[in-house]
Amino acid sequence: MSNETSRKIEKHHWSYREGTIVTGLILLLGFVIQTASGGIVLRIAGFPWNLIAGLIFLFLLVLAFYRWKNHPIMKWLGGVKAALPAILGFTFLVLLMGFVKQDVEPKSALVRTFGLTHLVKTWPFMLINLYLMILLGITTLKRITPFNYKNAGFFLNHFGLFLVLLSTALGSSDIQRVTMNCYENETEHNALDTSGKPVEMPVTIKLLNFNIDEFRPKVTIIDNKTGQIVLNKNKNPFELLDRNTLDIYGYHLEVEQFLESSGKVGDSYVSLNEPGSAPSAKVKVTKDGSEISGWVYSGSYVNQPETLKLNENHSLVMLPAEPRKFSSELNIQTPSGKNVTTTIEVNRPFHIDGWSIYQLSYNTEMGRWSNLSVLELVRDPWLPIVYLGIFLMMAGAAFLFITGKPKDGGTKHVA
Amino acid sequence: MEELNMWLDFPIYASVAILCWLAASGLFLSSGKKLMNQLAAGLSFAGTALLLVFMTILWLHIQRPPMRTLGETRLWYAIFMSGIGLGSYLRWKYKWLVSYSLGLAMVFLIINLQHPETYDKTLMPALQSPWFIPHVIVYIFAYAMLGASSLVALRNIFFAPSDKTIKGPIQMADNLAYLGFSFLTLGLLFGALWAKEAWGHYWTWDPKETWAFLTWMFYLIYIHYRFRHPSEHKRAMTILAVSFAILLVCWFGVNYLPSAQNSVHIYSE
């Protein structure tokens, strides 16, 4: 570049105006390509192309930075005057996502053309993401050359976010998520991908046992005519049957007998432990001197529930118990020769050979008698980089907490 | 053993706390005497401590962390907000801030009195995680910090005629916003790590996540703007106030947004 043009740029400092124009153009370009391509759902190329693209991007970024380090535009790219409009542009897209329901069939042609129902997989989102990564990369490089420990917090926050954005964007197509329906004592090696297509898995899983722990059931009062729950403003319409006496809607309940797993024999209930048995309780209900006692039963996929008629208007109902915990005991075999027996539950997945196995669901109609356990298997090879970015950002947040706002605005330590 | 619905006692605790805080605010605003200020600080502490006692008993009774429902988060907010008000008074001696904070905390208690809590001991398996408590507590603490900073911002917008006259409290707005933002970041990242363990992915653009991210972005804008324009106070204060409005949408408004129907993430009523 000649000295003259360089001086011209020096004279006319790039500022917010240019930042806004660049961000606006990127968004415009994104929406134009999106529209022209007929509202396609974008996918980044999978391994190894995403890795190669990432390495080339990093290489070009570092090269460009050192080649034009002192150029005014490079300085502008690493500063707030480019960053703020870019953040605003990104915020604009996320705001759209905040109002338009995502991952559903678009209702109008306009929404479809612009890809508003799957914004993260559209051109404008990808381009603004790329632009943010360029800015974050440059500002990080700017601050670490030469390195000053006072910039540590800045580095952690910006480079952490850079890593998170880069690895989630590049890694998105390498993520495999499938669900596997496992029946008790059967071996399964087929799964369904997110679109419902069958996939053969490298691991085989045998469900040894599926187990549900339940909370005590809740009771409520219903209107005999409508069958609806009597809503009581300012009072809880449900009570958990975990104690011997309780008050609900002006009725006083005494639990004379509670059976966790039971079935009907004659006119009363007895403890049973076979498929379809459910909780029941013998209760005495008093209100204004009148007293009624009898059984309530929550019912199951086999048995009818039983309600207790209290008077002309109201009946007492026991609701199906809610799960406290559900877990699956699994035997897992991998092609690498591993043979593991383990128990997984919600919040306690099992990790093996790059796969994470999650407890997802079960046959909810059958409840605790379900012989089906639905597992989710997830593979996300880029996760370590995402986590590295997250941990850097956490450390950065801790820095922010300890040091607070830099007294001089922080500009002192910019090289 | 007979167990009572703890929330039936709530009006007593809340009324006494509100009385303490009203008296504290009155003393702070009317008197300049040191003794009176100390009494006011003592009263505002007493109100907060009383709510903490209630929260502790509640926690012991329901056998799950009391962080599941909107009412429970409002109670945490009232505790943190009043605590932060008192803390910032002890640190910076701004009496008006502690009065504002107590006022906001009272509003949240009154909302809870108007909409009594449903008493529900059950906690669905996905929420039974070691991440649950840090995630919610860090978030509500951040909300309280940022709420306090937006109070400072609003005062600066309405009571200071020019950029130059609001130099003093602006530092406090910054301090609160920075602290709040660091907690907001931690809450967001804790949520991501938890989501990976519970649902298999760290980020799914669930409406609550989208709005939490938006909130984070708006405070990010504030911080970058302040960094580059340390003396344009009024515009910065406006950004701070708007950011808090976004935060409120994330906290309460998401429940009513059409885009959020069927979200697994909303606090139950």
Short mmCIF file of C-alpha atoms in Angstrom, two decimals, chain A residues 16 79-81 83-84 86-88 90-92 94-95 97-103 120 125 132 143 154 157-158 161 167-168 175 177 215-216 218 233-240 242-247 252 322-326 345-349 351 356 358-360 376 378 380 383 386-387 389-391 393-398 400-402 404-411 414, chain B residues 1-5 8 61 63-64 91 113-131 141 145 170-171 174-175 177-186 188-205 207 209-211 213-214 216-218 220-230 239 246 249 257-263:
data_model
loop_
_atom_site.label_atom_id
_atom_site.label_comp_id
_atom_site.label_asym_id
_atom_site.label_seq_id
_atom_site.Cartn_x
_atom_site.Cartn_y
_atom_site.Cartn_z
CA TYR A 16 -18.84 2.90 14.40
CA GLY A 79 -11.30 -2.79 18.70
CA VAL A 80 -14.63 -1.95 20.22
CA LYS A 81 -15.74 0.13 17.24
CA ALA A 83 -17.00 -5.27 17.93
CA LEU A 84 -20.02 -3.34 19.20
CA ALA A 86 -21.05 -6.91 15.36
CA ILE A 87 -22.40 -7.85 18.80
CA LEU A 88 -25.52 -5.82 18.04
CA PHE A 90 -25.63 -10.98 16.40
CA THR A 91 -28.03 -9.84 19.12
CA PHE A 92 -30.53 -8.88 16.41
CA VAL A 94 -30.82 -13.95 18.53
CA LEU A 95 -33.73 -11.57 19.25
CA MET A 97 -34.94 -16.43 17.62
CA GLY A 98 -36.38 -15.21 20.91
CA PHE A 99 -39.68 -14.37 19.27
CA VAL A 100 -40.00 -16.93 16.46
CA LYS A 101 -40.44 -20.48 17.63
CA GLN A 102 -37.46 -22.55 16.48
CA ASP A 103 -37.27 -26.02 14.90
CA VAL A 120 -28.72 -21.12 13.62
CA PHE A 125 -26.11 -16.58 11.32
CA LEU A 132 -17.34 -12.37 15.30
CA ARG A 143 -3.64 -8.17 23.38
CA PHE A 154 -9.13 -10.17 28.78
CA ASN A 157 -12.75 -14.10 28.20
CA HIS A 158 -12.10 -13.40 24.54
CA LEU A 161 -15.44 -17.36 23.63
CA SER A 167 -15.58 -25.51 17.99
CA THR A 168 -19.38 -25.44 18.15
CA ILE A 175 -22.28 -34.61 16.51
CA ARG A 177 -27.39 -38.17 18.40
CA PHE A 215 -42.85 -40.19 44.83
CA ARG A 216 -45.92 -40.82 46.93
CA LYS A 218 -50.85 -36.74 45.09
CA LYS A 233 -57.43 -19.78 44.38
CA ASN A 234 -54.50 -19.11 46.68
CA LYS A 235 -54.39 -22.71 47.84
CA ASN A 236 -52.61 -25.70 46.46
CA PRO A 237 -54.99 -27.95 44.49
CA PHE A 238 -52.79 -31.02 45.09
CA GLU A 239 -51.47 -32.58 48.26
CA LEU A 240 -48.71 -35.16 48.40
CA ASP A 242 -46.65 -38.46 52.34
CA ARG A 243 -48.14 -37.97 55.78
CA ASN A 244 -50.93 -39.40 57.87
CA THR A 245 -53.21 -36.40 58.09
CA LEU A 246 -53.68 -33.50 55.74
CA ASP A 247 -56.17 -30.82 54.85
CA HIS A 252 -59.64 -33.22 56.71
CA GLU A 322 -44.62 -39.09 39.62
CA PRO A 323 -41.20 -40.63 39.05
CA ARG A 324 -38.49 -39.64 41.53
CA LYS A 325 -35.81 -41.47 39.65
CA PHE A 326 -35.60 -43.87 36.73
CA GLU A 345 -30.06 -42.68 35.21
CA VAL A 346 -31.11 -39.13 34.36
CA ASN A 347 -28.15 -36.84 35.10
CA ARG A 348 -25.84 -39.86 35.34
CA PRO A 349 -24.84 -40.87 31.81
CA HIS A 351 -19.22 -42.68 28.76
CA SER A 356 -22.20 -41.00 26.03
CA TYR A 358 -28.16 -41.20 28.51
CA GLN A 359 -31.34 -42.35 30.17
CA LEU A 360 -33.99 -40.60 28.07
CA GLU A 376 -29.95 -41.61 23.92
CA VAL A 378 -24.41 -39.01 21.78
CA ASP A 380 -19.42 -35.20 20.11
CA LEU A 383 -16.48 -31.49 23.05
CA VAL A 386 -15.80 -26.61 23.66
CA TYR A 387 -15.11 -27.43 27.32
CA GLY A 389 -13.34 -22.67 25.91
CA ILE A 390 -15.99 -22.87 28.65
CA PHE A 391 -13.36 -23.34 31.36
CA MET A 393 -14.46 -18.27 30.15
CA MET A 394 -15.18 -19.41 33.70
CA ALA A 395 -11.68 -18.41 34.74
CA GLY A 396 -12.26 -15.12 32.89
CA ALA A 397 -15.50 -14.57 34.83
CA ALA A 398 -13.59 -15.18 38.06
CA LEU A 400 -13.81 -10.11 36.22
CA PHE A 401 -15.23 -10.78 39.66
CA ILE A 402 -11.90 -10.21 41.42
CA GLY A 404 -13.86 -5.56 38.52
CA LYS A 405 -13.87 -2.72 36.03
CA PRO A 406 -10.36 -1.55 35.17
CA LYS A 407 -9.85 1.89 36.69
CA ASP A 408 -8.36 3.39 33.54
CA GLY A 409 -10.90 1.71 31.31
CA GLY A 410 -8.30 -0.94 30.53
CA THR A 411 -6.92 0.80 27.48
CA VAL A 414 -3.33 -2.46 24.79
CA MET B 1 -45.95 -36.98 62.32
CA GLU B 2 -47.97 -34.07 61.13
CA GLU B 3 -46.22 -31.82 58.67
CA LEU B 4 -47.49 -28.39 57.90
CA ASN B 5 -47.42 -26.52 54.67
CA LEU B 8 -48.93 -21.01 55.42
CA HIS B 61 -39.29 -29.40 55.21
CA GLN B 63 -36.66 -32.19 51.22
CA ARG B 64 -35.59 -30.65 47.95
CA ARG B 91 -19.18 -0.44 51.48
CA LEU B 113 -48.07 -12.72 49.25
CA GLN B 114 -50.48 -12.02 46.39
CA HIS B 115 -49.68 -15.32 44.68
CA PRO B 116 -49.14 -17.81 47.46
CA GLU B 117 -46.81 -20.60 46.67
CA THR B 118 -48.13 -23.96 45.65
CA TYR B 119 -46.67 -26.56 47.92
CA ASP B 120 -44.97 -29.19 45.88
CA LYS B 121 -42.31 -31.52 47.14
CA THR B 122 -41.75 -33.40 43.93
CA LEU B 123 -38.74 -32.67 41.78
CA MET B 124 -38.44 -34.23 38.38
CA PRO B 125 -35.35 -36.39 37.82
CA ALA B 126 -33.66 -33.98 35.38
CA LEU B 127 -33.47 -31.34 38.11
CA GLN B 128 -31.93 -33.72 40.63
CA SER B 129 -28.37 -32.75 39.90
CA PRO B 130 -25.45 -31.31 41.86
CA TRP B 131 -25.54 -28.47 39.30
CA PHE B 141 -27.49 -13.54 42.77
CA MET B 145 -26.67 -7.47 41.46
CA ILE B 170 -21.61 5.64 38.24
CA GLN B 171 -18.69 3.73 39.65
CA ASP B 174 -20.13 -0.30 37.07
CA ASN B 175 -19.00 -2.35 40.03
CA ALA B 177 -22.76 -4.56 36.71
CA TYR B 178 -19.29 -6.16 36.49
CA LEU B 179 -19.93 -8.39 39.48
CA GLY B 180 -23.40 -9.23 38.19
CA PHE B 181 -22.04 -9.99 34.73
CA SER B 182 -19.36 -12.32 36.05
CA PHE B 183 -22.05 -14.26 37.95
CA LEU B 184 -24.31 -14.20 34.91
CA THR B 185 -21.49 -15.75 32.85
CA LEU B 186 -20.88 -18.42 35.49
CA LEU B 188 -24.81 -19.56 31.94
CA LEU B 189 -21.76 -21.83 31.75
CA PHE B 190 -22.86 -23.96 34.75
CA GLY B 191 -26.14 -24.39 32.91
CA ALA B 192 -24.31 -25.55 29.79
CA LEU B 193 -22.21 -28.10 31.70
CA TRP B 194 -25.30 -29.38 33.51
CA ALA B 195 -27.30 -29.61 30.28
CA LYS B 196 -24.59 -31.83 28.80
CA GLU B 197 -24.90 -34.25 31.72
CA ALA B 198 -28.69 -34.22 31.84
CA TRP B 199 -29.87 -33.79 28.26
CA GLY B 200 -26.88 -34.80 26.18
CA HIS B 201 -26.11 -31.40 24.73
CA TYR B 202 -24.70 -28.22 26.24
CA TRP B 203 -26.80 -25.82 24.23
CA THR B 204 -30.10 -26.40 22.44
CA TRP B 205 -31.45 -22.85 21.90
CA PRO B 207 -36.33 -20.26 24.52
CA GLU B 209 -31.50 -20.33 26.86
CA THR B 210 -32.04 -17.93 23.99
CA TRP B 211 -33.26 -15.20 26.34
CA PHE B 213 -28.04 -15.52 26.05
CA LEU B 214 -29.71 -12.28 24.95
CA TRP B 216 -25.77 -11.81 28.51
CA MET B 217 -25.32 -10.07 25.12
CA PHE B 218 -26.95 -6.86 26.34
CA LEU B 220 -21.78 -7.44 27.03
CA ILE B 221 -22.79 -4.41 24.98
CA TYR B 222 -22.85 -2.28 28.14
CA ILE B 223 -19.39 -3.38 29.20
CA HIS B 224 -17.88 -2.74 25.77
CA TYR B 225 -19.57 0.63 25.49
CA ARG B 226 -18.35 1.70 28.95
CA PHE B 227 -14.87 0.50 28.10
CA ARG B 228 -14.61 2.69 25.01
CA HIS B 229 -16.65 5.68 26.24
CA PRO B 230 -15.92 6.07 29.93
CA ILE B 239 -28.10 0.59 28.00
CA ILE B 246 -34.32 -8.03 28.81
CA VAL B 249 -38.19 -11.08 30.03
CA LEU B 257 -43.96 -15.95 25.00
CA PRO B 258 -45.51 -17.97 22.17
CA SER B 259 -42.03 -19.14 21.19
CA ALA B 260 -41.62 -20.78 24.58
CA GLN B 261 -44.69 -22.96 24.77
CA ASN B 262 -43.80 -26.51 25.78
CA SER B 263 -40.34 -25.50 26.93
#
